[in-house]
Amino acid sequence: MHRIGYLITEGFQIMGLATQTVFEVANIVAGEAFYRVQNFSVGGGMVRSSLGMPIETLPLAAPGLADTWMVSGTLTPETPPADEVLACVQGFVASARRTAGLCTGTFVLAQAGVLDNRRATTHWAYAKALRTLHPKVEVDDDRIFIIDGPVWTSAGMTAALDMALAMVEKDLGAELARSVAHKLVMHQRRSGGQSQHSELLSLAPKSDRVQSALEYARQHLSRPLSVEELAGVVHLSPRQFTRVFTAETGQSPAKAVENLRLEAARLMIEQSRHSLDVVARETGFRDRRHLREVFIRGFGVPPQAVRRDARRVG
């Protein structure tokens, strides 16, 4: 049995505990109790979340209580945790198979010194503070989770679910992890190399018409996707569509489609072994040279560098 311990502190973010469902469902799919999940705090007893919800915890009596430790975050990560908490975390890394920071739990790992000279991520809104407070940490705020040796860190909120699913895949295999994701109604299993940011979210259209046009574009990126085609999908004239689209998103339809192509190409490069010729064709670029030109303009690096980095992250 693999023991998973959650270290929670006063004011912890309740979303971090949602990852426990990943391990619960993994047990169901596996048909056996492979994982045992328990909540801990330094002194044991009731610990309240940031919402005020009390959670019963076991005391941390010894460092060998779990094989995997999940360290919760708070909404005030810049505030250093108690010395007792830091001592426990230092003991985890020395004795456990792996230790993970959930969202701003990365700050706790950094404060304990276990992230010195390691790559790590956290919620994008707190990445600047993490860099400032802990300059020895190599912060990458554009990854949903990062594995550096026995230390795992995740970005905010739902990214921790992806990290927990990656742990299940490592422990029990890709097929079982896919079944867990399916039962959890997760749209896809995201790799650690995936960006925290979504182009569709950043465009934030206000009307159903523009949203429908964007969704159509996302599903048909291999097509030319002219303004006339997109306008026809939502029954507007090209001129009217361009005016409404630009007013709602702050971008022209052509620019938005290019950004959607870039995002899709980046995901294919990070998560697949398809050649750049295939990636270019599937995401609507003329050829691999055109893909490379737009990629460098958009991300500042060539596609090959992103693929190498994604494989290094794991």
Tab-separated table of C-alpha atoms in Angstrom:
chain	number	residue	atom	x	y	z
A	1	MET	CA	0.000	0.000	0.000
A	2	HIS	CA	1.235	3.462	-0.928
A	3	ARG	CA	0.650	5.962	1.884
A	4	ILE	CA	-0.194	9.558	0.940
A	5	GLY	CA	-0.030	12.176	3.665
A	6	TYR	CA	-1.461	15.681	3.350
A	7	LEU	CA	0.223	18.321	5.491
A	8	ILE	CA	-2.295	21.086	6.107
A	9	THR	CA	-1.889	24.253	8.123
A	10	GLU	CA	-4.336	26.831	9.463
A	11	GLY	CA	-6.011	28.689	6.592
A	12	PHE	CA	-5.182	26.021	4.002
A	13	GLN	CA	-6.863	26.220	0.598
A	14	ILE	CA	-9.588	23.578	0.455
A	15	MET	CA	-9.149	22.997	-3.302
A	16	GLY	CA	-5.929	21.138	-2.567
A	17	LEU	CA	-7.885	18.359	-0.877
A	18	ALA	CA	-9.805	17.759	-4.115
A	19	THR	CA	-6.753	15.842	-5.293
A	20	GLN	CA	-7.608	13.132	-2.774
A	21	THR	CA	-10.458	12.098	-5.066
A	22	VAL	CA	-7.906	11.173	-7.744
A	23	PHE	CA	-6.358	8.600	-5.417
A	24	GLU	CA	-9.761	7.417	-4.210
A	25	VAL	CA	-10.929	6.756	-7.772
A	26	ALA	CA	-7.598	5.112	-8.595
A	27	ASN	CA	-8.304	2.586	-5.844
A	28	ILE	CA	-11.753	1.931	-7.328
A	29	VAL	CA	-10.392	1.456	-10.852
A	30	ALA	CA	-7.523	-0.727	-9.616
A	31	GLY	CA	-9.956	-2.887	-7.645
A	32	GLU	CA	-7.799	-2.677	-4.538
A	33	ALA	CA	-6.760	-0.176	-1.876
A	34	PHE	CA	-3.435	0.764	-3.449
A	35	TYR	CA	-3.475	4.226	-1.844
A	36	ARG	CA	-4.147	5.179	1.766
A	37	VAL	CA	-4.793	8.901	2.195
A	38	GLN	CA	-4.548	10.695	5.544
A	39	ASN	CA	-4.512	14.325	6.701
A	40	PHE	CA	-1.816	15.558	9.071
A	41	SER	CA	-0.864	18.728	10.913
A	42	VAL	CA	2.034	19.409	13.256
A	43	GLY	CA	-0.017	18.994	16.415
A	44	GLY	CA	-2.999	17.064	15.107
A	45	GLY	CA	-6.642	17.922	15.803
A	46	MET	CA	-8.921	20.309	13.967
A	47	VAL	CA	-7.422	22.632	11.350
A	48	ARG	CA	-9.583	25.242	9.610
A	49	SER	CA	-9.442	26.016	5.912
A	50	SER	CA	-9.526	29.524	4.442
A	51	LEU	CA	-13.315	29.081	4.227
A	52	GLY	CA	-13.505	28.155	7.894
A	53	MET	CA	-14.238	24.490	7.251
A	54	PRO	CA	-12.660	22.321	9.990
A	55	ILE	CA	-10.733	19.194	9.023
A	56	GLU	CA	-9.628	16.552	11.518
A	57	THR	CA	-5.908	15.758	11.290
A	58	LEU	CA	-3.451	13.288	12.737
A	59	PRO	CA	-0.320	14.552	14.511
A	60	LEU	CA	3.061	14.396	12.822
A	61	ALA	CA	4.807	12.070	15.211
A	62	ALA	CA	7.526	10.802	12.862
A	63	PRO	CA	8.823	11.575	9.328
A	64	GLY	CA	8.111	8.089	7.932
A	65	LEU	CA	4.313	8.286	8.059
A	66	ALA	CA	3.837	8.539	4.290
A	67	ASP	CA	5.484	7.563	1.015
A	68	THR	CA	4.176	10.682	-0.742
A	69	TRP	CA	3.640	14.010	1.020
A	70	MET	CA	1.283	16.646	-0.369
A	71	VAL	CA	1.884	20.091	1.169
A	72	SER	CA	-1.110	22.405	1.046
A	73	GLY	CA	-1.029	26.093	0.234
A	74	THR	CA	-2.748	29.135	1.706
A	75	LEU	CA	-4.081	32.422	0.373
A	76	THR	CA	-1.224	34.271	2.107
A	77	PRO	CA	1.808	32.300	0.897
A	78	GLU	CA	4.262	35.143	1.542
A	79	THR	CA	3.773	34.634	5.300
A	80	PRO	CA	6.408	32.127	6.473
A	81	PRO	CA	5.058	28.937	8.091
A	82	ALA	CA	6.025	27.929	11.613
A	83	ASP	CA	9.496	26.493	12.182
A	84	GLU	CA	7.916	23.171	13.164
A	85	VAL	CA	6.248	22.937	9.751
A	86	LEU	CA	9.509	23.651	7.942
A	87	ALA	CA	11.351	21.030	9.980
A	88	CYS	CA	8.697	18.457	9.053
A	89	VAL	CA	8.946	19.296	5.355
A	90	GLN	CA	12.725	18.943	5.439
A	91	GLY	CA	12.231	15.515	7.003
A	92	PHE	CA	9.729	14.531	4.283
A	93	VAL	CA	12.173	15.083	1.462
A	94	ALA	CA	14.849	13.095	3.258
A	95	SER	CA	12.634	10.076	3.983
A	96	ALA	CA	9.694	9.981	1.543
A	97	ARG	CA	9.522	8.752	-2.027
A	98	ARG	CA	8.262	12.136	-3.205
A	99	THR	CA	7.079	15.465	-1.784
A	100	ALA	CA	4.694	17.795	-3.591
A	101	GLY	CA	3.660	21.413	-3.189
A	102	LEU	CA	0.007	22.037	-4.054
A	103	CYS	CA	-0.414	25.478	-5.631
A	104	THR	CA	1.072	27.933	-3.096
A	105	GLY	CA	2.306	24.990	-1.057
A	106	THR	CA	5.374	25.560	-3.242
A	107	PHE	CA	6.192	28.492	-0.941
A	108	VAL	CA	6.398	26.122	2.035
A	109	LEU	CA	8.834	23.886	0.177
A	110	ALA	CA	10.876	26.925	-0.848
A	111	GLN	CA	10.953	28.299	2.698
A	112	ALA	CA	12.183	24.909	3.908
A	113	GLY	CA	15.054	25.120	1.426
A	114	VAL	CA	14.124	21.986	-0.483
A	115	LEU	CA	13.619	23.880	-3.752
A	116	ASP	CA	17.036	25.517	-3.808
A	117	ASN	CA	18.531	25.011	-7.282
A	118	ARG	CA	15.416	23.125	-8.407
A	119	ARG	CA	12.800	23.968	-11.019
A	120	ALA	CA	9.353	24.674	-9.608
A	121	THR	CA	6.022	26.255	-10.440
A	122	THR	CA	3.114	27.777	-8.560
A	123	HIS	CA	-0.056	29.717	-9.320
A	124	TRP	CA	0.856	32.345	-11.926
A	125	ALA	CA	-0.471	35.155	-9.702
A	126	TYR	CA	2.144	34.341	-7.033
A	127	ALA	CA	5.111	33.509	-9.266
A	128	LYS	CA	6.680	36.961	-8.998
A	129	ALA	CA	6.550	36.827	-5.197
A	130	LEU	CA	8.110	33.357	-5.241
A	131	ARG	CA	10.998	34.619	-7.378
A	132	THR	CA	11.537	37.628	-5.139
A	133	LEU	CA	11.404	35.759	-1.839
A	134	HIS	CA	13.340	32.698	-3.007
A	135	PRO	CA	15.891	33.638	-5.686
A	136	LYS	CA	17.568	30.217	-5.505
A	137	VAL	CA	14.421	28.587	-6.940
A	138	GLU	CA	14.183	28.340	-10.732
A	139	VAL	CA	10.570	29.457	-11.090
A	140	ASP	CA	8.650	28.556	-14.248
A	141	ASP	CA	5.210	30.131	-14.038
A	142	ASP	CA	4.025	28.776	-17.393
A	143	ARG	CA	3.778	25.091	-16.446
A	144	ILE	CA	0.878	23.348	-14.730
A	145	PHE	CA	3.221	21.078	-12.780
A	146	ILE	CA	6.923	20.309	-12.647
A	147	ILE	CA	8.814	17.243	-11.479
A	148	ASP	CA	12.381	17.802	-10.316
A	149	GLY	CA	13.736	14.604	-8.800
A	150	PRO	CA	11.622	13.619	-5.779
A	151	VAL	CA	10.018	17.075	-5.551
A	152	TRP	CA	6.817	17.914	-7.433
A	153	THR	CA	5.126	21.324	-7.617
A	154	SER	CA	1.864	22.375	-9.238
A	155	ALA	CA	0.252	25.540	-10.477
A	156	GLY	CA	-2.995	26.802	-9.018
A	157	MET	CA	-6.292	25.130	-8.368
A	158	THR	CA	-7.188	22.442	-10.941
A	159	ALA	CA	-3.546	21.960	-12.004
A	160	ALA	CA	-3.031	19.995	-8.792
A	161	LEU	CA	-5.526	17.423	-10.118
A	162	ASP	CA	-3.337	16.950	-13.175
A	163	MET	CA	-0.295	16.495	-10.962
A	164	ALA	CA	-2.077	13.901	-8.824
A	165	LEU	CA	-3.167	12.077	-11.979
A	166	ALA	CA	0.448	12.062	-13.162
A	167	MET	CA	1.397	10.405	-9.872
A	168	VAL	CA	-1.211	7.714	-10.499
A	169	GLU	CA	0.172	7.196	-13.993
A	170	LYS	CA	3.686	6.830	-12.609
A	171	ASP	CA	2.513	4.368	-9.952
A	172	LEU	CA	-0.100	2.342	-11.819
A	173	GLY	CA	0.372	3.017	-15.530
A	174	ALA	CA	-1.062	5.206	-18.273
A	175	GLU	CA	-4.112	3.042	-19.001
A	176	LEU	CA	-5.364	3.140	-15.423
A	177	ALA	CA	-4.691	6.893	-15.250
A	178	ARG	CA	-6.803	7.395	-18.373
A	179	SER	CA	-9.643	5.445	-16.745
A	180	VAL	CA	-9.394	7.621	-13.646
A	181	ALA	CA	-9.513	10.790	-15.762
A	182	HIS	CA	-12.560	9.441	-17.591
A	183	LYS	CA	-14.398	8.691	-14.347
A	184	LEU	CA	-13.563	12.165	-13.047
A	185	VAL	CA	-14.981	13.681	-16.274
A	186	MET	CA	-11.682	15.429	-16.941
A	187	HIS	CA	-11.675	16.789	-20.492
A	188	GLN	CA	-8.092	15.641	-21.047
A	189	ARG	CA	-5.046	14.473	-19.139
A	190	ARG	CA	-2.745	17.463	-19.254
A	191	SER	CA	0.994	16.942	-19.203
A	192	GLY	CA	3.195	18.927	-16.860
A	193	GLY	CA	4.617	20.884	-19.771
A	194	GLN	CA	1.266	22.428	-20.654
A	195	SER	CA	0.882	26.169	-20.233
A	196	GLN	CA	-1.153	27.599	-17.352
A	197	HIS	CA	-2.772	30.030	-19.779
A	198	SER	CA	-5.593	29.393	-22.249
A	199	GLU	CA	-6.070	31.528	-25.344
A	200	LEU	CA	-9.842	30.977	-25.296
A	201	LEU	CA	-9.986	32.175	-21.697
A	202	SER	CA	-7.844	35.220	-22.364
A	203	LEU	CA	-10.067	36.286	-25.282
A	204	ALA	CA	-13.111	36.167	-22.961
A	205	PRO	CA	-15.862	36.870	-25.518
A	206	LYS	CA	-19.095	38.253	-24.092
A	207	SER	CA	-21.622	36.947	-26.610
A	208	ASP	CA	-22.584	33.427	-27.589
A	209	ARG	CA	-22.020	34.319	-31.240
A	210	VAL	CA	-18.354	35.191	-30.812
A	211	GLN	CA	-17.861	32.220	-28.482
A	212	SER	CA	-19.399	29.936	-31.104
A	213	ALA	CA	-17.124	31.344	-33.803
A	214	LEU	CA	-14.052	30.777	-31.632
A	215	GLU	CA	-15.116	27.226	-30.798
A	216	TYR	CA	-15.692	26.528	-34.489
A	217	ALA	CA	-12.226	27.909	-35.257
A	218	ARG	CA	-10.639	25.769	-32.538
A	219	GLN	CA	-12.225	22.630	-33.959
A	220	HIS	CA	-11.287	23.421	-37.581
A	221	LEU	CA	-7.773	24.834	-37.303
A	222	SER	CA	-6.561	22.846	-40.322
A	223	ARG	CA	-8.888	24.970	-42.506
A	224	PRO	CA	-7.994	28.446	-43.829
A	225	LEU	CA	-10.674	30.027	-41.553
A	226	SER	CA	-11.324	33.250	-43.410
A	227	VAL	CA	-13.400	36.042	-41.877
A	228	GLU	CA	-16.128	35.152	-44.348
A	229	GLU	CA	-16.229	31.545	-43.120
A	230	LEU	CA	-16.340	32.508	-39.442
A	231	ALA	CA	-18.964	35.180	-40.077
A	232	GLY	CA	-21.105	32.664	-41.931
A	233	VAL	CA	-21.008	30.266	-38.980
A	234	VAL	CA	-22.727	32.857	-36.763
A	235	HIS	CA	-24.930	34.349	-39.529
A	236	LEU	CA	-23.329	37.787	-39.647
A	237	SER	CA	-21.834	39.757	-42.504
A	238	PRO	CA	-17.990	39.774	-42.535
A	239	ARG	CA	-17.951	43.488	-41.722
A	240	GLN	CA	-20.406	43.169	-38.843
A	241	PHE	CA	-18.643	40.079	-37.508
A	242	THR	CA	-15.229	41.784	-37.543
A	243	ARG	CA	-16.621	44.801	-35.692
A	244	VAL	CA	-18.362	42.726	-33.005
A	245	PHE	CA	-15.426	40.317	-32.624
A	246	THR	CA	-12.846	43.070	-32.191
A	247	ALA	CA	-15.041	44.977	-29.737
A	248	GLU	CA	-15.506	41.895	-27.532
A	249	THR	CA	-12.007	40.405	-27.631
A	250	GLY	CA	-9.702	43.307	-28.370
A	251	GLN	CA	-8.224	41.348	-31.282
A	252	SER	CA	-8.986	40.989	-34.949
A	253	PRO	CA	-10.380	37.613	-36.049
A	254	ALA	CA	-7.157	36.883	-37.939
A	255	LYS	CA	-4.971	37.561	-34.903
A	256	ALA	CA	-7.196	35.479	-32.627
A	257	VAL	CA	-7.113	32.543	-35.056
A	258	GLU	CA	-3.318	32.781	-35.254
A	259	ASN	CA	-3.103	32.646	-31.455
A	260	LEU	CA	-5.408	29.625	-31.366
A	261	ARG	CA	-3.208	27.933	-33.958
A	262	LEU	CA	-0.130	28.711	-31.877
A	263	GLU	CA	-1.682	27.315	-28.709
A	264	ALA	CA	-2.778	24.130	-30.487
A	265	ALA	CA	0.636	23.727	-32.110
A	266	ARG	CA	2.373	24.166	-28.782
A	267	LEU	CA	0.194	21.490	-27.162
A	268	MET	CA	0.891	19.056	-30.016
A	269	ILE	CA	4.617	19.734	-29.788
A	270	GLU	CA	4.645	19.258	-26.002
A	271	GLN	CA	2.383	16.217	-25.808
A	272	SER	CA	3.024	14.227	-28.997
A	273	ARG	CA	5.835	12.909	-31.148
A	274	HIS	CA	4.328	14.174	-34.388
A	275	SER	CA	6.771	15.772	-36.792
A	276	LEU	CA	6.670	19.533	-37.241
A	277	ASP	CA	5.286	18.972	-40.737
A	278	VAL	CA	2.276	17.151	-39.245
A	279	VAL	CA	1.867	19.775	-36.506
A	280	ALA	CA	1.922	22.573	-39.081
A	281	ARG	CA	-0.647	20.826	-41.282
A	282	GLU	CA	-3.015	19.962	-38.406
A	283	THR	CA	-2.966	23.472	-36.920
A	284	GLY	CA	-3.322	25.405	-40.175
A	285	PHE	CA	0.168	26.732	-40.907
A	286	ARG	CA	1.427	26.663	-44.502
A	287	ASP	CA	4.434	24.494	-43.659
A	288	ARG	CA	6.975	23.886	-40.912
A	289	ARG	CA	8.910	27.017	-41.883
A	290	HIS	CA	5.815	29.171	-41.471
A	291	LEU	CA	5.095	27.439	-38.138
A	292	ARG	CA	8.619	28.164	-36.923
A	293	GLU	CA	8.432	31.837	-37.910
A	294	VAL	CA	5.130	32.422	-36.114
A	295	PHE	CA	6.216	30.299	-33.155
A	296	ILE	CA	9.372	32.342	-32.574
A	297	ARG	CA	7.408	35.567	-32.930
A	298	GLY	CA	4.814	34.391	-30.434
A	299	PHE	CA	6.918	32.525	-27.863
A	300	GLY	CA	10.451	33.783	-28.450
A	301	VAL	CA	11.834	30.262	-28.984
A	302	PRO	CA	11.655	27.711	-31.831
A	303	PRO	CA	9.305	24.700	-31.657
A	304	GLN	CA	12.196	22.274	-31.094
A	305	ALA	CA	13.187	24.091	-27.877
A	306	VAL	CA	9.657	23.751	-26.485
A	307	ARG	CA	9.633	20.022	-27.271
A	308	ARG	CA	12.992	19.473	-25.565
A	309	ASP	CA	11.861	21.447	-22.520
A	310	ALA	CA	8.580	19.523	-22.231
A	311	ARG	CA	10.432	16.199	-22.245
A	312	ARG	CA	12.886	17.476	-19.643
A	313	VAL	CA	10.023	18.572	-17.353
A	314	GLY	CA	8.508	15.084	-17.529
